[in-house]
Amino acid sequence: NAGVTQTPKFQVLKTGQSMTLQCAQDMNHEYMSWYRQDPGMGLRLIHYSVGAGITDQGEVPNGYNVSRSTTEDFPLRLLSAAPSQTSVYFCASSYGGQGYEQYFGPGTRLTVT
Amino acid sequence: KQEVTQIPAALSVPEGENLVLNCSFTDSAIYNLQWFRQDPGKGLTSLLLIQSSQREQTSGRLNASLDKSSGRSTLYIAASQPGDSATYLCAPKHDYKLSFGAGTTVTVRA
């Protein structure tokens, strides 16, 4: 199993550009989520999905969109990039909800100039 | 909103010393708690998952305890090695969501 994969590893955007961060998992996990990590702060939840076709907002959803059309993929879209979205983005997945271990991808480092 | 605090923020010890990393959280209504390791510029590696019904969980040199009612978890690392140098994160889970502290950065000196 490849586990949780994320592309790209690095990205530089100009303010106002849009892009999609890709996340895929090959473990048949129902639950997937996106976090951002900023220096000196804990990871913060952006959006999550409990299964194909079901998504919900986390702690910091503004400026981001998600959809979940398949079990394997959970892309994160930045609609109009802002410097405040400069961060490291992590995707995670788990087999189920409450009692299961979460597995994280390697991250995407995004810089918005 | 769950608040997670990890103390100390940084720790430097000589090789062979035992490590004690503390985590406290404000909402005791959790389903489980995970401890992660993060190396610089890398993703998170899961170390231990401790369910809310458990008091402790062990894996090799690692032992995690959980006192849900008081909102505390402790990660013990026995006989530390330079390869243990990393940032350690604790994350209680409630309602599908993990909440993270800022982590404890550990340096083990050879």
PDB file of C-alpha atoms in Angstrom:
ATOM      1  CA  ASN A   1       0.000   0.000   0.000  1.00  0.00           C
ATOM      2  CA  ALA A   2       1.196   3.514  -0.818  1.00  0.00           C
ATOM      3  CA  GLY A   3      -0.814   4.857   2.142  1.00  0.00           C
ATOM      4  CA  VAL A   4      -1.799   8.526   1.909  1.00  0.00           C
ATOM      5  CA  THR A   5      -0.226  10.396  -0.989  1.00  0.00           C
ATOM      6  CA  GLN A   6      -0.242  14.125  -1.673  1.00  0.00           C
ATOM      7  CA  THR A   7       0.737  16.162  -4.707  1.00  0.00           C
ATOM      8  CA  PRO A   8       2.445  18.477  -5.285  1.00  0.00           C
ATOM      9  CA  LYS A   9       5.140  18.507  -2.575  1.00  0.00           C
ATOM     10  CA  PHE A  10       5.846  22.211  -3.081  1.00  0.00           C
ATOM     11  CA  GLN A  11       3.887  24.996  -4.759  1.00  0.00           C
ATOM     12  CA  VAL A  12       4.299  28.750  -5.159  1.00  0.00           C
ATOM     13  CA  LEU A  13       1.240  30.805  -6.103  1.00  0.00           C
ATOM     14  CA  LYS A  14       0.592  34.453  -6.696  1.00  0.00           C
ATOM     15  CA  THR A  15      -2.191  36.180  -4.793  1.00  0.00           C
ATOM     16  CA  GLY A  16      -5.522  35.566  -6.496  1.00  0.00           C
ATOM     17  CA  GLN A  17      -4.527  32.369  -8.289  1.00  0.00           C
ATOM     18  CA  SER A  18      -6.450  29.168  -7.718  1.00  0.00           C
ATOM     19  CA  MET A  19      -5.183  25.624  -7.432  1.00  0.00           C
ATOM     20  CA  THR A  20      -6.075  22.151  -6.217  1.00  0.00           C
ATOM     21  CA  LEU A  21      -4.057  20.120  -3.745  1.00  0.00           C
ATOM     22  CA  GLN A  22      -4.452  16.419  -4.420  1.00  0.00           C
ATOM     23  CA  CYS A  23      -4.856  13.701  -1.793  1.00  0.00           C
ATOM     24  CA  ALA A  24      -5.368   9.997  -2.383  1.00  0.00           C
ATOM     25  CA  GLN A  25      -5.373   6.893  -0.214  1.00  0.00           C
ATOM     26  CA  ASP A  26      -5.390   3.224  -1.193  1.00  0.00           C
ATOM     27  CA  MET A  27      -6.495   1.746   2.153  1.00  0.00           C
ATOM     28  CA  ASN A  28     -10.257   1.914   1.503  1.00  0.00           C
ATOM     29  CA  HIS A  29     -10.632   4.425   4.320  1.00  0.00           C
ATOM     30  CA  GLU A  30     -14.002   6.105   4.727  1.00  0.00           C
ATOM     31  CA  TYR A  31     -12.798   9.111   6.678  1.00  0.00           C
ATOM     32  CA  MET A  32     -10.494  11.741   5.140  1.00  0.00           C
ATOM     33  CA  SER A  33      -9.507  15.204   6.285  1.00  0.00           C
ATOM     34  CA  TRP A  34      -7.327  18.223   5.532  1.00  0.00           C
ATOM     35  CA  TYR A  35      -5.213  20.114   8.081  1.00  0.00           C
ATOM     36  CA  ARG A  36      -2.919  23.090   7.859  1.00  0.00           C
ATOM     37  CA  GLN A  37       0.177  23.575   9.990  1.00  0.00           C
ATOM     38  CA  ASP A  38       1.607  26.991  10.732  1.00  0.00           C
ATOM     39  CA  PRO A  39       4.797  27.742  12.728  1.00  0.00           C
ATOM     40  CA  GLY A  40       4.274  27.676  16.486  1.00  0.00           C
ATOM     41  CA  MET A  41       0.692  26.442  16.162  1.00  0.00           C
ATOM     42  CA  GLY A  42      -0.893  23.041  16.265  1.00  0.00           C
ATOM     43  CA  LEU A  43      -2.418  21.525  13.156  1.00  0.00           C
ATOM     44  CA  ARG A  44      -5.875  22.940  12.428  1.00  0.00           C
ATOM     45  CA  LEU A  45      -8.690  21.095  10.669  1.00  0.00           C
ATOM     46  CA  ILE A  46      -9.894  22.681   7.402  1.00  0.00           C
ATOM     47  CA  HIS A  47     -12.481  20.218   6.029  1.00  0.00           C
ATOM     48  CA  TYR A  48     -13.298  16.575   6.499  1.00  0.00           C
ATOM     49  CA  SER A  49     -15.344  13.823   4.856  1.00  0.00           C
ATOM     50  CA  VAL A  50     -16.944  10.749   6.450  1.00  0.00           C
ATOM     51  CA  GLY A  51     -17.540   9.051   3.091  1.00  0.00           C
ATOM     52  CA  ALA A  52     -18.017   9.618  -0.618  1.00  0.00           C
ATOM     53  CA  GLY A  53     -20.423  12.481  -1.226  1.00  0.00           C
ATOM     54  CA  ILE A  54     -20.293  13.759   2.377  1.00  0.00           C
ATOM     55  CA  THR A  55     -18.134  16.667   3.483  1.00  0.00           C
ATOM     56  CA  ASP A  56     -18.183  19.110   6.385  1.00  0.00           C
ATOM     57  CA  GLN A  57     -16.289  22.141   7.622  1.00  0.00           C
ATOM     58  CA  GLY A  58     -13.591  22.081  10.227  1.00  0.00           C
ATOM     59  CA  GLU A  59     -12.084  24.874  12.282  1.00  0.00           C
ATOM     60  CA  VAL A  60     -10.653  27.036   9.457  1.00  0.00           C
ATOM     61  CA  PRO A  61     -12.684  26.407   6.254  1.00  0.00           C
ATOM     62  CA  ASN A  62     -12.771  29.910   4.761  1.00  0.00           C
ATOM     63  CA  GLY A  63     -11.092  30.185   1.354  1.00  0.00           C
ATOM     64  CA  TYR A  64     -11.105  26.418   0.744  1.00  0.00           C
ATOM     65  CA  ASN A  65     -13.482  24.032  -1.026  1.00  0.00           C
ATOM     66  CA  VAL A  66     -13.612  20.239  -1.013  1.00  0.00           C
ATOM     67  CA  SER A  67     -15.600  17.484  -2.656  1.00  0.00           C
ATOM     68  CA  ARG A  68     -15.460  13.700  -2.344  1.00  0.00           C
ATOM     69  CA  SER A  69     -16.656  11.883  -5.429  1.00  0.00           C
ATOM     70  CA  THR A  70     -14.732   8.652  -4.727  1.00  0.00           C
ATOM     71  CA  THR A  71     -13.569   6.850  -1.586  1.00  0.00           C
ATOM     72  CA  GLU A  72      -9.932   7.206  -2.666  1.00  0.00           C
ATOM     73  CA  ASP A  73      -9.625  10.925  -3.452  1.00  0.00           C
ATOM     74  CA  PHE A  74     -10.195  14.093  -1.443  1.00  0.00           C
ATOM     75  CA  PRO A  75      -8.899  17.206  -3.261  1.00  0.00           C
ATOM     76  CA  LEU A  76      -8.616  20.603  -1.567  1.00  0.00           C
ATOM     77  CA  ARG A  77      -9.273  23.669  -3.726  1.00  0.00           C
ATOM     78  CA  LEU A  78      -7.982  27.147  -3.014  1.00  0.00           C
ATOM     79  CA  LEU A  79     -10.383  29.499  -4.750  1.00  0.00           C
ATOM     80  CA  SER A  80      -8.362  32.743  -4.713  1.00  0.00           C
ATOM     81  CA  ALA A  81      -5.039  32.331  -2.926  1.00  0.00           C
ATOM     82  CA  ALA A  82      -4.053  34.836  -0.224  1.00  0.00           C
ATOM     83  CA  PRO A  83      -0.714  35.242   1.623  1.00  0.00           C
ATOM     84  CA  SER A  84      -2.485  34.066   4.802  1.00  0.00           C
ATOM     85  CA  GLN A  85      -2.855  30.649   3.160  1.00  0.00           C
ATOM     86  CA  THR A  86       0.926  30.159   3.106  1.00  0.00           C
ATOM     87  CA  SER A  87       1.246  26.983   5.139  1.00  0.00           C
ATOM     88  CA  VAL A  88       1.978  23.277   5.080  1.00  0.00           C
ATOM     89  CA  TYR A  89      -1.095  21.225   4.226  1.00  0.00           C
ATOM     90  CA  PHE A  90      -1.596  17.659   5.407  1.00  0.00           C
ATOM     91  CA  CYS A  91      -4.178  15.143   4.318  1.00  0.00           C
ATOM     92  CA  ALA A  92      -5.180  12.313   6.661  1.00  0.00           C
ATOM     93  CA  SER A  93      -7.381   9.249   6.516  1.00  0.00           C
ATOM     94  CA  SER A  94      -8.762   6.562   8.805  1.00  0.00           C
ATOM     95  CA  TYR A  95     -10.801   3.405   8.368  1.00  0.00           C
ATOM     96  CA  GLY A  96     -13.708   4.708  10.380  1.00  0.00           C
ATOM     97  CA  GLY A  97     -14.609   7.557  12.651  1.00  0.00           C
ATOM     98  CA  GLN A  98     -14.250   7.565  16.335  1.00  0.00           C
ATOM     99  CA  GLY A  99     -12.016   4.735  17.450  1.00  0.00           C
ATOM    100  CA  TYR A 100      -9.602   4.420  14.567  1.00  0.00           C
ATOM    101  CA  GLU A 101      -6.022   5.518  14.031  1.00  0.00           C
ATOM    102  CA  GLN A 102      -5.443   8.365  11.577  1.00  0.00           C
ATOM    103  CA  TYR A 103      -2.698   8.208   8.970  1.00  0.00           C
ATOM    104  CA  PHE A 104      -1.127  11.313   7.494  1.00  0.00           C
ATOM    105  CA  GLY A 105       0.346  12.112   4.104  1.00  0.00           C
ATOM    106  CA  PRO A 106       3.773  13.744   3.603  1.00  0.00           C
ATOM    107  CA  GLY A 107       2.351  17.249   3.186  1.00  0.00           C
ATOM    108  CA  THR A 108       2.293  20.034   0.590  1.00  0.00           C
ATOM    109  CA  ARG A 109       4.281  23.188   1.317  1.00  0.00           C
ATOM    110  CA  LEU A 110       2.427  26.154  -0.205  1.00  0.00           C
ATOM    111  CA  THR A 111       3.758  29.690  -0.502  1.00  0.00           C
ATOM    112  CA  VAL A 112       1.500  32.528  -1.667  1.00  0.00           C
ATOM    113  CA  THR A 113       3.316  35.711  -2.714  1.00  0.00           C
TER     114      THR A 113
ATOM    115  CA  LYS B   1     -13.465  24.034  21.559  1.00  0.00           C
ATOM    116  CA  GLN B   2     -10.794  21.568  22.578  1.00  0.00           C
ATOM    117  CA  GLU B   3      -7.566  23.237  23.751  1.00  0.00           C
ATOM    118  CA  VAL B   4      -4.438  21.096  23.856  1.00  0.00           C
ATOM    119  CA  THR B   5      -1.294  22.111  25.725  1.00  0.00           C
ATOM    120  CA  GLN B   6       2.034  20.323  25.590  1.00  0.00           C
ATOM    121  CA  ILE B   7       4.707  20.930  28.181  1.00  0.00           C
ATOM    122  CA  PRO B   8       7.595  21.468  27.869  1.00  0.00           C
ATOM    123  CA  ALA B   9       7.781  23.146  24.451  1.00  0.00           C
ATOM    124  CA  ALA B  10      11.366  21.957  24.052  1.00  0.00           C
ATOM    125  CA  LEU B  11      13.580  19.429  25.796  1.00  0.00           C
ATOM    126  CA  SER B  12      17.279  18.565  25.453  1.00  0.00           C
ATOM    127  CA  VAL B  13      18.665  15.451  27.147  1.00  0.00           C
ATOM    128  CA  PRO B  14      21.795  13.299  26.967  1.00  0.00           C
ATOM    129  CA  GLU B  15      21.541   9.923  25.283  1.00  0.00           C
ATOM    130  CA  GLY B  16      20.230   7.190  27.547  1.00  0.00           C
ATOM    131  CA  GLU B  17      18.013   9.417  29.674  1.00  0.00           C
ATOM    132  CA  ASN B  18      14.291   8.677  29.925  1.00  0.00           C
ATOM    133  CA  LEU B  19      11.923  11.214  28.380  1.00  0.00           C
ATOM    134  CA  VAL B  20       8.597  12.372  29.845  1.00  0.00           C
ATOM    135  CA  LEU B  21       6.334  14.417  27.568  1.00  0.00           C
ATOM    136  CA  ASN B  22       3.125  15.886  28.926  1.00  0.00           C
ATOM    137  CA  CYS B  23      -0.150  16.678  27.197  1.00  0.00           C
ATOM    138  CA  SER B  24      -3.270  18.251  28.698  1.00  0.00           C
ATOM    139  CA  PHE B  25      -6.633  18.869  27.085  1.00  0.00           C
ATOM    140  CA  THR B  26      -9.707  20.795  28.200  1.00  0.00           C
ATOM    141  CA  ASP B  27     -12.591  18.595  26.981  1.00  0.00           C
ATOM    142  CA  SER B  28     -12.531  15.112  28.520  1.00  0.00           C
ATOM    143  CA  ALA B  29     -15.261  13.789  26.175  1.00  0.00           C
ATOM    144  CA  ILE B  30     -12.774  12.159  23.816  1.00  0.00           C
ATOM    145  CA  TYR B  31     -12.878   8.853  21.934  1.00  0.00           C
ATOM    146  CA  ASN B  32      -9.146   8.269  21.816  1.00  0.00           C
ATOM    147  CA  LEU B  33      -5.801  10.044  21.775  1.00  0.00           C
ATOM    148  CA  GLN B  34      -2.922   9.634  19.343  1.00  0.00           C
ATOM    149  CA  TRP B  35       0.720  10.475  19.808  1.00  0.00           C
ATOM    150  CA  PHE B  36       2.644  11.421  16.670  1.00  0.00           C
ATOM    151  CA  ARG B  37       6.234  12.054  15.787  1.00  0.00           C
ATOM    152  CA  GLN B  38       7.188  14.713  13.227  1.00  0.00           C
ATOM    153  CA  ASP B  39      10.680  15.078  11.796  1.00  0.00           C
ATOM    154  CA  PRO B  40      11.676  18.474  10.317  1.00  0.00           C
ATOM    155  CA  GLY B  41       9.996  19.061   6.948  1.00  0.00           C
ATOM    156  CA  LYS B  42       8.183  15.726   7.102  1.00  0.00           C
ATOM    157  CA  GLY B  43       4.706  14.397   7.742  1.00  0.00           C
ATOM    158  CA  LEU B  44       3.296  12.916  10.937  1.00  0.00           C
ATOM    159  CA  THR B  45       4.085   9.357  11.951  1.00  0.00           C
ATOM    160  CA  SER B  46       1.648   7.708  14.333  1.00  0.00           C
ATOM    161  CA  LEU B  47       3.370   6.295  17.420  1.00  0.00           C
ATOM    162  CA  LEU B  48       0.567   5.141  19.682  1.00  0.00           C
ATOM    163  CA  LEU B  49      -3.216   5.172  19.753  1.00  0.00           C
ATOM    164  CA  ILE B  50      -4.809   4.943  23.171  1.00  0.00           C
ATOM    165  CA  GLN B  51      -8.565   4.427  23.405  1.00  0.00           C
ATOM    166  CA  SER B  52     -10.629   6.365  25.946  1.00  0.00           C
ATOM    167  CA  SER B  53     -11.343   3.126  27.859  1.00  0.00           C
ATOM    168  CA  GLN B  54      -7.622   2.359  28.237  1.00  0.00           C
ATOM    169  CA  ARG B  55      -5.243   3.650  30.883  1.00  0.00           C
ATOM    170  CA  GLU B  56      -2.062   2.970  28.949  1.00  0.00           C
ATOM    171  CA  GLN B  57      -0.587   1.647  25.725  1.00  0.00           C
ATOM    172  CA  THR B  58       2.921   0.378  25.038  1.00  0.00           C
ATOM    173  CA  SER B  59       5.043  -0.090  21.932  1.00  0.00           C
ATOM    174  CA  GLY B  60       8.685  -1.007  22.386  1.00  0.00           C
ATOM    175  CA  ARG B  61      10.430   1.790  24.317  1.00  0.00           C
ATOM    176  CA  LEU B  62       7.300   3.949  24.191  1.00  0.00           C
ATOM    177  CA  ASN B  63       4.547   4.001  26.788  1.00  0.00           C
ATOM    178  CA  ALA B  64       1.569   6.351  26.804  1.00  0.00           C
ATOM    179  CA  SER B  65      -0.801   6.849  29.705  1.00  0.00           C
ATOM    180  CA  LEU B  66      -4.224   8.456  29.615  1.00  0.00           C
ATOM    181  CA  ASP B  67      -6.268   9.978  32.434  1.00  0.00           C
ATOM    182  CA  LYS B  68      -9.375  11.047  30.588  1.00  0.00           C
ATOM    183  CA  SER B  69     -11.199  12.485  33.575  1.00  0.00           C
ATOM    184  CA  SER B  70      -8.376  14.899  34.387  1.00  0.00           C
ATOM    185  CA  GLY B  71      -7.609  15.631  30.723  1.00  0.00           C
ATOM    186  CA  ARG B  72      -4.018  14.391  30.739  1.00  0.00           C
ATOM    187  CA  SER B  73      -1.791  12.074  28.749  1.00  0.00           C
ATOM    188  CA  THR B  74       1.903  11.366  29.168  1.00  0.00           C
ATOM    189  CA  LEU B  75       4.322   9.827  26.691  1.00  0.00           C
ATOM    190  CA  TYR B  76       7.341   8.056  28.185  1.00  0.00           C
ATOM    191  CA  ILE B  77      10.329   7.181  26.014  1.00  0.00           C
ATOM    192  CA  ALA B  78      12.821   4.887  27.710  1.00  0.00           C
ATOM    193  CA  ALA B  79      16.576   5.008  27.153  1.00  0.00           C
ATOM    194  CA  SER B  80      16.507   7.844  24.633  1.00  0.00           C
ATOM    195  CA  GLN B  81      18.669   7.722  21.486  1.00  0.00           C
ATOM    196  CA  PRO B  82      19.780  10.480  19.081  1.00  0.00           C
ATOM    197  CA  GLY B  83      17.298   9.052  16.561  1.00  0.00           C
ATOM    198  CA  ASP B  84      14.482  10.030  18.922  1.00  0.00           C
ATOM    199  CA  SER B  85      15.167  13.687  18.192  1.00  0.00           C
ATOM    200  CA  ALA B  86      11.944  15.063  16.677  1.00  0.00           C
ATOM    201  CA  THR B  87       8.796  16.980  17.542  1.00  0.00           C
ATOM    202  CA  TYR B  88       6.157  14.958  19.381  1.00  0.00           C
ATOM    203  CA  LEU B  89       2.489  15.859  19.024  1.00  0.00           C
ATOM    204  CA  CYS B  90      -0.500  14.663  20.993  1.00  0.00           C
ATOM    205  CA  ALA B  91      -3.974  14.732  19.491  1.00  0.00           C
ATOM    206  CA  PRO B  92      -7.179  13.855  21.350  1.00  0.00           C
ATOM    207  CA  LYS B  93     -10.083  12.882  19.103  1.00  0.00           C
ATOM    208  CA  HIS B  94     -13.691  13.932  19.496  1.00  0.00           C
ATOM    209  CA  ASP B  95     -16.496  13.775  16.949  1.00  0.00           C
ATOM    210  CA  TYR B  96     -14.210  12.564  14.089  1.00  0.00           C
ATOM    211  CA  LYS B  97     -11.788  15.426  14.665  1.00  0.00           C
ATOM    212  CA  LEU B  98      -8.258  15.482  16.027  1.00  0.00           C
ATOM    213  CA  SER B  99      -7.151  18.530  18.002  1.00  0.00           C
ATOM    214  CA  PHE B 100      -3.428  19.227  18.182  1.00  0.00           C
ATOM    215  CA  GLY B 101      -1.070  20.908  20.566  1.00  0.00           C
ATOM    216  CA  ALA B 102       1.971  22.827  19.338  1.00  0.00           C
ATOM    217  CA  GLY B 103       4.197  19.891  20.249  1.00  0.00           C
ATOM    218  CA  THR B 104       7.328  19.185  22.273  1.00  0.00           C
ATOM    219  CA  THR B 105      10.607  19.386  20.357  1.00  0.00           C
ATOM    220  CA  VAL B 106      13.079  16.840  21.693  1.00  0.00           C
ATOM    221  CA  THR B 107      16.837  16.857  21.150  1.00  0.00           C
ATOM    222  CA  VAL B 108      18.822  13.842  22.334  1.00  0.00           C
ATOM    223  CA  ARG B 109      22.552  14.627  22.568  1.00  0.00           C
ATOM    224  CA  ALA B 110      25.032  11.857  21.746  1.00  0.00           C
TER     225      ALA B 110
END
